[in-house]
Short mmCIF file of C-alpha atoms in Angstrom, two decimals:
data_model
loop_
_atom_site.label_atom_id
_atom_site.label_comp_id
_atom_site.label_asym_id
_atom_site.label_seq_id
_atom_site.Cartn_x
_atom_site.Cartn_y
_atom_site.Cartn_z
CA MET A 21 -40.75 8.39 -103.88
CA LYS A 22 -42.35 4.96 -104.37
CA LEU A 23 -39.90 4.14 -107.22
CA THR A 24 -36.95 5.17 -105.05
CA LYS A 25 -38.14 2.85 -102.25
CA PHE A 26 -38.74 -0.01 -104.70
CA LEU A 27 -35.25 0.31 -106.17
CA ALA A 28 -33.74 0.42 -102.74
CA PHE A 29 -35.66 -2.78 -101.84
CA LEU A 30 -34.37 -4.52 -105.01
CA PHE A 31 -30.78 -3.46 -104.17
CA GLY A 32 -31.09 -4.69 -100.56
CA ALA A 33 -32.54 -8.00 -101.66
CA ALA A 34 -29.76 -8.48 -104.13
CA VAL A 35 -27.15 -7.86 -101.50
CA LEU A 36 -28.87 -10.18 -99.08
CA PHE A 37 -29.12 -12.92 -101.76
CA SER A 38 -25.45 -12.46 -102.65
CA ALA A 39 -24.41 -12.70 -99.02
CA CYS A 40 -26.46 -15.83 -98.38
CA ARG A 41 -25.47 -17.62 -101.59
CA LYS A 42 -22.92 -20.39 -101.08
CA ASN A 43 -19.58 -19.72 -102.78
CA GLU A 44 -17.93 -22.94 -103.88
CA ASP A 45 -14.64 -21.58 -102.62
CA ASP A 46 -16.02 -20.75 -99.15
CA ASP A 47 -14.72 -22.71 -96.11
CA ASP A 48 -17.21 -23.41 -93.34
CA THR A 49 -14.37 -23.76 -90.80
CA ASP A 50 -13.58 -20.75 -88.70
CA PRO A 51 -9.76 -20.46 -88.92
CA GLY A 52 -9.79 -18.82 -85.49
CA ASN A 53 -10.86 -22.18 -83.96
CA GLN A 54 -8.24 -24.37 -85.58
CA PRO A 55 -5.75 -26.09 -83.26
CA GLU A 56 -2.52 -24.14 -82.79
CA VAL A 57 0.87 -25.68 -82.19
CA LEU A 58 3.18 -24.70 -79.39
CA SER A 59 6.80 -25.65 -79.84
CA GLY A 60 10.33 -24.51 -79.04
CA THR A 61 10.80 -21.41 -76.86
CA ILE A 62 8.26 -18.87 -75.62
CA SER A 63 10.38 -15.76 -74.72
CA GLN A 64 7.59 -13.13 -74.69
CA ASP A 65 4.25 -12.99 -72.91
CA LYS A 66 1.73 -15.30 -74.54
CA ARG A 67 -1.88 -16.07 -73.86
CA LEU A 68 -3.64 -19.41 -74.61
CA THR A 69 -7.34 -18.78 -75.26
CA ASN A 70 -10.13 -21.29 -74.78
CA ASP A 71 -11.56 -20.87 -78.28
CA ARG A 72 -9.26 -23.52 -79.74
CA VAL A 73 -7.16 -26.51 -78.73
CA TRP A 74 -3.46 -25.97 -78.22
CA ILE A 75 -0.91 -28.64 -79.19
CA LEU A 76 2.37 -29.20 -77.38
CA LYS A 77 4.95 -30.42 -79.81
CA GLY A 78 8.10 -31.54 -78.07
CA TYR A 79 9.56 -29.74 -75.02
CA VAL A 80 8.14 -26.20 -74.89
CA TYR A 81 10.15 -23.72 -72.69
CA VAL A 82 8.85 -20.47 -71.26
CA THR A 83 12.03 -18.49 -70.51
CA GLU A 84 12.92 -15.90 -67.90
CA GLY A 85 10.86 -12.67 -68.05
CA ALA A 86 7.99 -14.21 -70.02
CA THR A 87 4.54 -15.09 -68.67
CA LEU A 88 2.34 -17.82 -70.16
CA SER A 89 -1.28 -17.07 -69.43
CA ILE A 90 -3.97 -19.74 -69.95
CA ASP A 91 -7.65 -18.95 -69.97
CA ALA A 92 -10.11 -20.96 -67.86
CA GLY A 93 -11.54 -23.88 -69.86
CA THR A 94 -8.53 -24.13 -72.21
CA ILE A 95 -7.52 -27.62 -73.51
CA ILE A 96 -3.84 -28.32 -74.16
CA LYS A 97 -3.13 -31.60 -75.91
CA SER A 98 0.28 -33.13 -76.60
CA GLU A 99 1.78 -34.73 -79.65
CA VAL A 100 2.12 -38.44 -78.91
CA ALA A 101 4.74 -39.55 -81.39
CA ASP A 102 7.84 -40.58 -79.46
CA ILE A 103 10.00 -37.96 -81.08
CA ASN A 104 7.53 -35.16 -80.41
CA LYS A 105 5.97 -36.04 -76.99
CA GLY A 106 5.22 -32.73 -75.37
CA ALA A 107 6.07 -31.19 -72.10
CA LEU A 108 5.69 -27.64 -70.73
CA ILE A 109 8.59 -26.22 -68.81
CA ILE A 110 8.30 -22.87 -66.93
CA GLU A 111 11.91 -21.87 -66.34
CA ARG A 112 13.35 -19.93 -63.41
CA GLY A 113 12.26 -16.29 -63.69
CA ALA A 114 9.34 -17.10 -65.95
CA LYS A 115 5.71 -17.36 -64.82
CA ILE A 116 2.60 -19.29 -65.58
CA ASN A 117 -0.85 -17.77 -65.05
CA ALA A 118 -3.11 -20.79 -65.37
CA ALA A 119 -6.27 -19.83 -63.46
CA GLY A 120 -9.10 -22.20 -64.22
CA THR A 121 -12.37 -22.37 -62.27
CA ALA A 122 -14.44 -25.16 -60.72
CA ASN A 123 -16.77 -25.02 -63.73
CA SER A 124 -14.06 -24.44 -66.31
CA PRO A 125 -10.82 -26.21 -65.42
CA ILE A 126 -7.74 -26.07 -67.61
CA VAL A 127 -6.91 -29.49 -68.99
CA PHE A 128 -3.55 -30.89 -70.13
CA THR A 129 -4.05 -34.23 -71.81
CA SER A 130 -3.04 -36.84 -74.38
CA GLY A 131 -3.37 -36.01 -78.10
CA LYS A 132 -4.99 -39.37 -78.69
CA GLU A 133 -8.72 -39.84 -79.25
CA LYS A 134 -10.95 -40.94 -76.41
CA GLY A 135 -10.73 -44.68 -75.83
CA GLN A 136 -7.10 -44.81 -76.95
CA ARG A 137 -5.29 -42.74 -74.27
CA SER A 138 -2.56 -44.32 -72.15
CA PRO A 139 -0.29 -43.30 -69.27
CA GLY A 140 2.93 -41.90 -70.65
CA ASP A 141 1.39 -40.45 -73.76
CA TRP A 142 3.26 -37.21 -73.08
CA GLY A 143 5.61 -35.59 -70.64
CA GLY A 144 3.92 -33.31 -68.13
CA VAL A 145 4.22 -29.84 -66.59
CA ILE A 146 7.42 -28.60 -64.92
CA ILE A 147 7.64 -25.34 -62.95
CA LEU A 148 11.02 -24.16 -61.84
CA GLY A 149 11.84 -21.39 -59.40
CA LYS A 150 14.59 -19.68 -57.35
CA ALA A 151 13.71 -20.92 -53.86
CA PRO A 152 16.31 -22.77 -51.77
CA ILE A 153 17.21 -26.41 -52.30
CA ASN A 154 19.76 -28.55 -50.51
CA ARG A 155 21.98 -29.25 -53.52
CA THR A 156 24.96 -27.01 -54.20
CA ASP A 157 25.81 -28.10 -57.76
CA ASN A 158 23.20 -25.90 -59.55
CA PRO A 159 21.37 -29.04 -60.71
CA ASN A 160 19.18 -29.43 -63.71
CA ILE A 161 15.66 -30.79 -63.10
CA GLU A 162 15.22 -34.42 -63.99
CA GLY A 163 13.43 -35.46 -67.17
CA GLY A 164 16.06 -34.57 -69.72
CA VAL A 165 14.89 -30.97 -70.12
CA GLY A 166 18.31 -29.48 -69.26
CA ARG A 167 17.15 -26.55 -67.13
CA PRO A 168 18.37 -25.57 -63.63
CA TYR A 169 16.29 -25.00 -60.55
CA GLY A 170 16.65 -23.51 -57.08
CA GLY A 171 18.26 -20.37 -55.66
CA THR A 172 18.19 -18.19 -52.55
CA ASP A 173 14.75 -16.54 -52.61
CA PRO A 174 12.10 -18.44 -50.56
CA GLU A 175 9.56 -15.81 -51.59
CA ASP A 176 10.00 -16.45 -55.33
CA ASN A 177 6.83 -16.26 -57.44
CA SER A 178 6.36 -18.59 -60.42
CA GLY A 179 2.71 -17.57 -60.97
CA VAL A 180 -0.67 -19.34 -60.53
CA PHE A 181 -1.65 -22.93 -61.23
CA SER A 182 -5.20 -23.42 -60.11
CA TYR A 183 -8.13 -25.67 -61.17
CA VAL A 184 -6.00 -27.66 -63.54
CA ARG A 185 -6.15 -31.35 -64.66
CA ILE A 186 -3.11 -33.21 -65.96
CA GLU A 187 -3.94 -36.52 -67.66
CA TYR A 188 -1.83 -39.39 -69.06
CA ALA A 189 1.53 -37.75 -68.49
CA GLY A 190 4.84 -39.17 -67.38
CA VAL A 191 7.78 -40.19 -69.58
CA ALA A 192 11.23 -41.52 -68.67
CA ALA A 193 13.88 -39.48 -70.48
CA GLN A 194 16.49 -41.85 -68.98
CA PRO A 195 16.67 -44.27 -66.09
CA ASN A 196 15.79 -42.52 -62.80
CA SER A 197 15.11 -39.22 -64.64
CA GLU A 198 11.45 -38.93 -65.43
CA ILE A 199 8.93 -36.15 -66.14
CA ASN A 200 6.10 -36.38 -63.64
CA GLY A 201 2.53 -35.15 -63.88
CA LEU A 202 3.47 -31.92 -62.08
CA THR A 203 7.09 -31.34 -61.22
CA LEU A 204 7.98 -28.35 -58.99
CA GLY A 205 11.68 -27.54 -58.70
CA GLY A 206 12.78 -24.87 -56.25
CA VAL A 207 9.35 -23.16 -56.46
CA GLY A 208 8.84 -20.29 -53.98
CA ARG A 209 6.04 -19.69 -51.53
CA LYS A 210 4.49 -16.69 -53.43
CA THR A 211 3.51 -19.15 -56.17
CA GLN A 212 -0.16 -20.26 -55.94
CA ILE A 213 -0.77 -23.99 -56.38
CA ASP A 214 -4.27 -25.30 -55.67
CA HIS A 215 -7.00 -27.50 -57.07
CA VAL A 216 -4.81 -29.72 -59.26
CA GLN A 217 -5.68 -33.25 -60.28
CA VAL A 218 -3.22 -35.65 -61.88
CA LEU A 219 -4.71 -38.75 -63.51
CA TYR A 220 -2.99 -41.87 -64.84
CA GLY A 221 0.52 -40.56 -64.46
CA ASN A 222 3.17 -42.96 -65.71
CA ASP A 223 5.65 -41.85 -63.01
CA ASP A 224 4.87 -39.65 -59.88
CA ALA A 225 1.76 -37.56 -59.83
CA PHE A 226 3.35 -34.68 -57.85
CA GLU A 227 7.07 -34.29 -57.13
CA PHE A 228 8.59 -31.42 -55.18
CA PHE A 229 12.37 -30.89 -55.56
CA GLY A 230 13.17 -28.45 -52.77
CA GLY A 231 11.50 -25.12 -52.65
CA THR A 232 9.03 -23.48 -50.20
CA VAL A 233 5.77 -23.45 -52.14
CA ASN A 234 2.56 -24.11 -50.28
CA ALA A 235 -0.34 -25.98 -51.91
CA LYS A 236 -3.93 -27.00 -51.28
CA TYR A 237 -6.49 -29.32 -52.79
CA LEU A 238 -4.35 -31.84 -54.69
CA VAL A 239 -5.70 -35.07 -56.20
CA ALA A 240 -3.74 -38.01 -57.58
CA ILE A 241 -5.67 -40.83 -59.26
CA GLY A 242 -4.28 -44.02 -60.85
CA THR A 243 -0.60 -43.13 -60.48
CA ALA A 244 2.04 -45.70 -61.59
CA ASP A 245 4.81 -44.72 -59.13
CA ASP A 246 4.46 -42.34 -56.17
CA ASP A 247 1.51 -40.00 -55.62
CA PHE A 248 3.42 -37.41 -53.61
CA ASP A 249 7.26 -37.36 -53.70
CA PHE A 250 9.43 -34.86 -51.72
CA ASP A 251 13.20 -34.38 -52.19
CA ASN A 252 16.17 -31.99 -52.04
CA GLY A 253 15.04 -29.72 -49.17
CA PHE A 254 11.30 -29.15 -49.79
CA SER A 255 9.87 -27.27 -46.80
CA GLY A 256 6.39 -26.12 -47.83
CA THR A 257 2.98 -27.04 -46.58
CA ILE A 258 0.11 -28.99 -48.22
CA GLN A 259 -3.37 -29.24 -46.85
CA TYR A 260 -6.31 -31.22 -48.29
CA ALA A 261 -5.02 -33.85 -50.63
CA VAL A 262 -6.28 -37.16 -52.00
CA ALA A 263 -4.51 -40.10 -53.53
CA MET A 264 -6.29 -43.19 -54.78
CA ARG A 265 -4.39 -46.21 -56.16
CA TYR A 266 -5.79 -48.33 -58.98
CA PRO A 267 -5.04 -51.96 -58.09
CA GLN A 268 -3.78 -53.00 -61.54
CA ILE A 269 -1.58 -49.88 -62.03
CA ALA A 270 1.88 -49.62 -60.48
CA ASP A 271 5.50 -49.15 -61.54
CA PRO A 272 6.82 -52.62 -62.44
CA GLY A 273 10.41 -51.47 -61.93
CA ASP A 274 9.94 -49.68 -58.56
CA ALA A 275 7.99 -49.65 -55.33
CA SER A 276 4.88 -47.52 -55.62
CA ASN A 277 4.04 -45.48 -52.54
CA LEU A 278 1.32 -42.99 -51.75
CA ILE A 279 3.92 -40.71 -50.14
CA GLU A 280 7.72 -41.02 -50.60
CA CYS A 281 10.19 -38.63 -49.08
CA ASP A 282 14.00 -38.31 -48.96
CA ASN A 283 16.32 -35.54 -47.79
CA ASP A 284 18.33 -36.22 -50.93
CA GLY A 285 19.21 -39.19 -53.10
CA SER A 286 22.30 -40.08 -51.06
CA GLY A 287 20.66 -39.77 -47.63
CA THR A 288 22.88 -36.94 -46.37
CA THR A 289 21.74 -34.41 -43.79
CA ALA A 290 22.34 -31.49 -46.18
CA ASN A 291 20.47 -28.29 -45.35
CA PRO A 292 17.74 -27.18 -45.81
CA ARG A 293 16.43 -30.58 -44.69
CA THR A 294 13.43 -31.96 -46.57
CA ARG A 295 10.51 -31.40 -44.18
CA PRO A 296 7.05 -31.28 -45.77
CA VAL A 297 4.29 -30.08 -43.47
CA LEU A 298 1.14 -31.98 -44.39
CA SER A 299 -2.40 -32.02 -43.01
CA ASN A 300 -5.71 -33.55 -44.08
CA PHE A 301 -4.51 -36.16 -46.53
CA THR A 302 -6.71 -39.09 -47.58
CA LEU A 303 -4.50 -41.86 -48.90
CA ILE A 304 -6.27 -44.87 -50.42
CA GLY A 305 -4.29 -47.97 -51.28
CA PRO A 306 -5.61 -50.92 -53.39
CA ASN A 307 -6.77 -52.79 -50.30
CA ASN A 308 -5.82 -56.14 -51.81
CA ALA A 309 -8.46 -55.86 -54.56
CA ALA A 310 -8.49 -58.43 -57.43
CA ASN A 311 -5.44 -58.24 -59.70
CA THR A 312 -3.53 -55.92 -57.39
CA HIS A 313 -0.06 -55.24 -58.85
CA ALA A 314 2.86 -56.61 -56.86
CA SER A 315 4.70 -53.20 -56.80
CA HIS A 316 2.08 -51.47 -54.58
CA ASN A 317 4.02 -50.65 -51.43
CA TYR A 318 3.56 -48.23 -48.50
CA GLY A 319 1.10 -45.59 -47.51
CA ASN A 320 3.99 -43.44 -46.21
CA ARG A 321 7.68 -43.99 -46.86
CA TRP A 322 9.92 -41.55 -44.97
CA ARG A 323 13.59 -42.38 -45.68
CA ARG A 324 17.14 -41.10 -46.40
CA ALA A 325 17.42 -38.61 -43.50
CA THR A 326 14.19 -36.81 -44.12
CA ASN A 327 11.90 -35.47 -41.45
CA PHE A 328 8.30 -34.38 -41.77
CA VAL A 329 4.94 -33.38 -40.29
CA LEU A 330 1.80 -35.41 -41.08
CA VAL A 331 -1.32 -34.72 -39.03
CA ASN A 332 -5.13 -35.15 -39.22
CA SER A 333 -4.82 -37.66 -42.10
CA ILE A 334 -6.00 -41.08 -43.20
CA ILE A 335 -3.84 -43.94 -44.51
CA MET A 336 -5.95 -46.91 -45.54
CA GLY A 337 -5.71 -49.93 -47.83
CA ALA A 338 -1.92 -49.73 -48.19
CA GLN A 339 -0.60 -53.01 -49.41
CA LYS A 340 2.71 -53.72 -47.68
CA GLY A 341 2.85 -51.17 -44.92
CA GLY A 342 1.07 -48.07 -43.66
CA PHE A 343 3.61 -45.78 -41.96
CA SER A 344 7.29 -46.57 -42.65
CA ILE A 345 10.49 -44.87 -41.46
CA GLU A 346 13.88 -45.83 -42.93
CA SER A 347 17.43 -44.66 -42.07
CA ASN A 348 19.04 -43.90 -38.74
CA ALA A 349 18.71 -40.16 -39.15
CA SER A 350 14.95 -40.30 -39.88
CA GLY A 351 14.43 -42.68 -36.95
CA GLN A 352 16.31 -40.33 -34.68
CA ASP A 353 14.23 -37.33 -35.80
CA MET A 354 11.10 -39.30 -35.01
CA LYS A 355 12.44 -40.13 -31.56
CA ASP A 356 13.44 -36.50 -30.91
CA ASP A 357 10.06 -35.18 -32.08
CA LYS A 358 11.56 -33.31 -34.93
CA SER A 359 9.16 -35.33 -37.06
CA ILE A 360 5.50 -35.20 -36.08
CA PHE A 361 2.90 -37.88 -36.74
CA LYS A 362 -0.27 -37.06 -34.85
CA ASN A 363 -4.02 -37.67 -34.95
CA ASN A 364 -3.94 -39.94 -38.04
CA ILE A 365 -5.82 -43.07 -38.94
CA VAL A 366 -3.59 -45.96 -39.99
CA HIS A 367 -4.76 -49.13 -41.73
CA ALA A 368 -2.70 -51.42 -43.93
CA LEU A 369 -3.01 -54.95 -45.23
CA ALA A 370 0.30 -55.85 -43.59
CA LYS A 371 2.54 -54.01 -41.11
CA PRO A 372 0.66 -50.83 -40.22
CA TYR A 373 3.94 -49.46 -38.72
CA VAL A 374 7.42 -50.29 -40.06
CA LEU A 375 10.92 -49.26 -39.05
CA ASP A 376 13.83 -50.70 -40.92
CA SER A 377 16.89 -51.91 -39.01
CA ALA A 378 18.77 -48.59 -39.31
CA ALA A 379 15.86 -46.56 -38.00
CA SER A 380 15.20 -49.12 -35.33
CA ARG A 381 18.73 -48.69 -33.98
CA ALA A 382 17.89 -45.05 -33.22
CA VAL A 383 14.99 -46.11 -30.91
CA VAL A 384 15.95 -49.55 -29.57
CA ALA A 385 19.04 -50.24 -27.42
CA GLY A 386 20.83 -53.41 -26.51
CA PHE A 387 21.68 -54.95 -29.93
CA PRO A 388 25.23 -55.71 -31.00
CA ALA A 389 26.91 -53.92 -33.80
CA ASP A 390 26.41 -55.13 -37.38
CA PRO A 391 26.50 -57.56 -38.85
CA LEU A 392 23.44 -59.04 -37.12
CA THR A 393 22.14 -62.51 -37.63
CA ALA A 394 18.87 -62.79 -39.50
CA GLU A 395 17.17 -63.56 -36.19
CA GLN A 396 18.65 -60.54 -34.44
CA ARG A 397 17.77 -58.29 -37.34
CA ALA A 398 14.14 -59.49 -37.34
CA ASP A 399 13.92 -58.96 -33.61
CA LEU A 400 15.39 -55.40 -33.89
CA ILE A 401 12.88 -54.47 -36.60
CA SER A 402 10.03 -55.97 -34.55
CA GLN A 403 10.92 -53.98 -31.47
CA GLY A 404 11.46 -50.83 -33.49
CA SER A 405 8.05 -51.19 -35.26
CA ALA A 406 6.37 -51.78 -31.94
CA TRP A 407 7.99 -48.60 -30.59
CA LEU A 408 6.72 -46.66 -33.61
CA LYS A 409 3.13 -47.90 -33.09
CA ALA A 410 3.19 -46.97 -29.44
CA LYS A 411 4.66 -43.55 -30.27
CA ALA A 412 1.94 -42.88 -32.91
CA GLU A 413 -0.92 -44.03 -30.68
CA ALA A 414 0.37 -41.94 -27.81
CA ASN A 415 0.06 -38.97 -30.23
CA GLY A 416 -3.59 -39.53 -30.93
CA CYS A 417 -3.30 -41.93 -33.91
CA VAL A 418 -5.75 -44.80 -34.34
CA THR A 419 -4.73 -48.16 -35.77
CA LEU A 420 -7.56 -50.03 -37.50
CA ALA A 421 -7.77 -53.67 -38.55
CA SER A 422 -10.01 -53.08 -41.57
CA ALA A 423 -10.66 -50.33 -44.08
CA ASP A 424 -14.39 -50.48 -43.31
CA GLU A 425 -13.70 -49.26 -39.80
CA VAL A 426 -12.48 -45.90 -41.16
CA GLY A 427 -16.02 -45.14 -42.15
CA LEU A 428 -15.67 -43.38 -45.51
CA THR A 429 -18.63 -43.39 -47.86
CA SER A 430 -17.23 -45.21 -50.95
CA PRO A 431 -13.44 -44.87 -51.03
CA PHE A 432 -12.64 -47.86 -53.30
CA ASN A 433 -15.11 -47.16 -56.08
CA LEU A 434 -12.72 -46.54 -58.99
CA THR A 435 -15.25 -44.76 -61.28
CA ALA A 436 -17.30 -42.78 -58.77
CA PRO A 437 -15.53 -42.67 -55.38
CA ASN A 438 -16.83 -40.76 -52.43
CA PHE A 439 -14.22 -39.94 -49.80
CA LEU A 440 -16.54 -38.12 -47.39
CA PRO A 441 -16.88 -39.63 -43.88
CA LYS A 442 -20.15 -41.27 -42.90
CA THR A 443 -21.91 -40.50 -39.68
CA GLY A 444 -19.95 -42.09 -36.85
CA SER A 445 -16.74 -42.26 -38.92
CA LYS A 446 -13.42 -42.36 -37.06
CA ALA A 447 -12.48 -39.50 -39.35
CA LEU A 448 -14.76 -37.22 -37.34
CA GLU A 449 -13.07 -38.09 -34.03
CA GLY A 450 -9.74 -37.20 -32.57
CA THR A 451 -7.64 -34.50 -30.95
CA PHE A 452 -7.10 -32.28 -34.00
CA VAL A 453 -3.68 -30.85 -34.49
CA SER A 454 -2.96 -27.40 -35.93
CA GLN A 455 0.24 -26.35 -37.63
CA PRO A 456 1.49 -22.83 -38.48
CA GLY A 457 0.18 -21.74 -41.85
CA LEU A 458 -2.57 -24.42 -41.99
CA GLU A 459 -6.28 -24.12 -41.28
CA ALA A 460 -7.66 -25.51 -38.06
CA VAL A 461 -9.96 -28.52 -38.69
CA THR A 462 -12.20 -30.90 -36.81
CA TYR A 463 -11.85 -33.98 -39.02
CA ARG A 464 -9.23 -36.37 -40.25
CA GLY A 465 -8.65 -36.69 -43.94
CA ALA A 466 -9.32 -34.33 -46.84
CA PHE A 467 -13.08 -33.88 -46.30
CA ALA A 468 -15.51 -32.91 -43.62
CA ALA A 469 -18.90 -34.68 -43.33
CA THR A 470 -20.40 -32.27 -45.85
CA GLY A 471 -18.97 -30.32 -48.74
CA ASN A 472 -16.97 -31.89 -51.51
CA TRP A 473 -14.24 -29.59 -52.89
CA MET A 474 -13.62 -32.04 -55.76
CA GLN A 475 -16.99 -31.41 -57.40
CA GLY A 476 -17.14 -29.85 -60.86
CA TRP A 477 -13.52 -29.70 -61.91
CA THR A 478 -12.30 -33.29 -61.42
CA THR A 479 -13.01 -36.43 -63.41
CA PHE A 480 -12.55 -40.15 -62.87
CA ASP A 481 -13.07 -41.19 -66.48
CA PRO A 482 -10.65 -39.16 -68.60
CA GLN A 483 -10.55 -41.93 -71.12
CA ASN A 484 -14.07 -40.99 -72.35
CA GLU A 485 -13.85 -37.21 -72.04
CA THR A 486 -14.38 -35.40 -75.32
CA TYR A 487 -11.75 -32.69 -75.92
#
């Protein structure tokens, strides 16, 4: 019995020694944790797990009938070589299920090492759906990806995109055809879009081409062109959104706005009309900080026959104008209350309220037909802009002479901003406006006096994040 136990002991020791002994051919790296490349077409359901980094190589298409699922905490990097810059395109009829959490957001970012990342390192994320748009030519989405968007189903469902960061995106495939941080083309209202941050985008942070999708809790930081751009018949709602401009960053070839909106590129009145319904936005311009780029433009730019709703919001620090309306059709809609601008705070370095000459003609009578003299045109615009200011203030808006009067905690701190209102802030006053489908609030801007929905999942220093 003792001999048997002793031999068993020797055998076990030998096995243990053999298992622990280093084999010169062994590899300490777990192959399951190696980066995995995504390229070409995904035509069947696929899941991206958070136990490895995923690499986008070139344009990656998820096709109709397939669902791409992404675990919370997953990191997706892009190739950065010009020929292989990545982009993720969710086609019509496909779905994305990207459900991060406040503690484990999903991150799309540059493939460069920390300290070396730049805006435009890669393309961005594009989601396409079958909801209505106001173009009839079955258009392809911009950015050179060659995929159509839009349809006849306002209830279309492209999946879930929640607690996601998109960093250093934005490439121009050709002039006036760029990939944005997050591009939504004809996306339907059953799609869930919330808690998305776009940082250092080389074009727009968020662009909505038609569709009916509703979104909440969106953040744009350090965008080169526009933070929120609406076109081609978008008619969804957005509540709780932040945009903060970095003074030195803007599009050198364009005018960079916090919000830009057109009915379509030609300014027609095609239906469905572009009409975003927005509430509780905090829009922070550069406020004439040192080295402010000359392309920083308006807090709001409503043009080309669009109409809109913007309520319970803050526009501050805008460089060249706060609230601007352009085109006769957009001016007429403002006059007829088809567009709504109520209970907002407006501050700008110059011209808090601006109507161009075409919009001014809709609200001011007594001027001769074009061509006007330079003096007549200036007078028309001055009267139109005064009308717009009076209209806004009659609807509960407050015009402030300085950004400090708004009373936010630390809105211009580029590395650790705090957008919450201080005690006594103008953001906590007003006659608050409700809209169908939006939550009732008792504050202006994206935040109440307490509770910061940005905590945990956002960053203001993606350059030094380790991925």
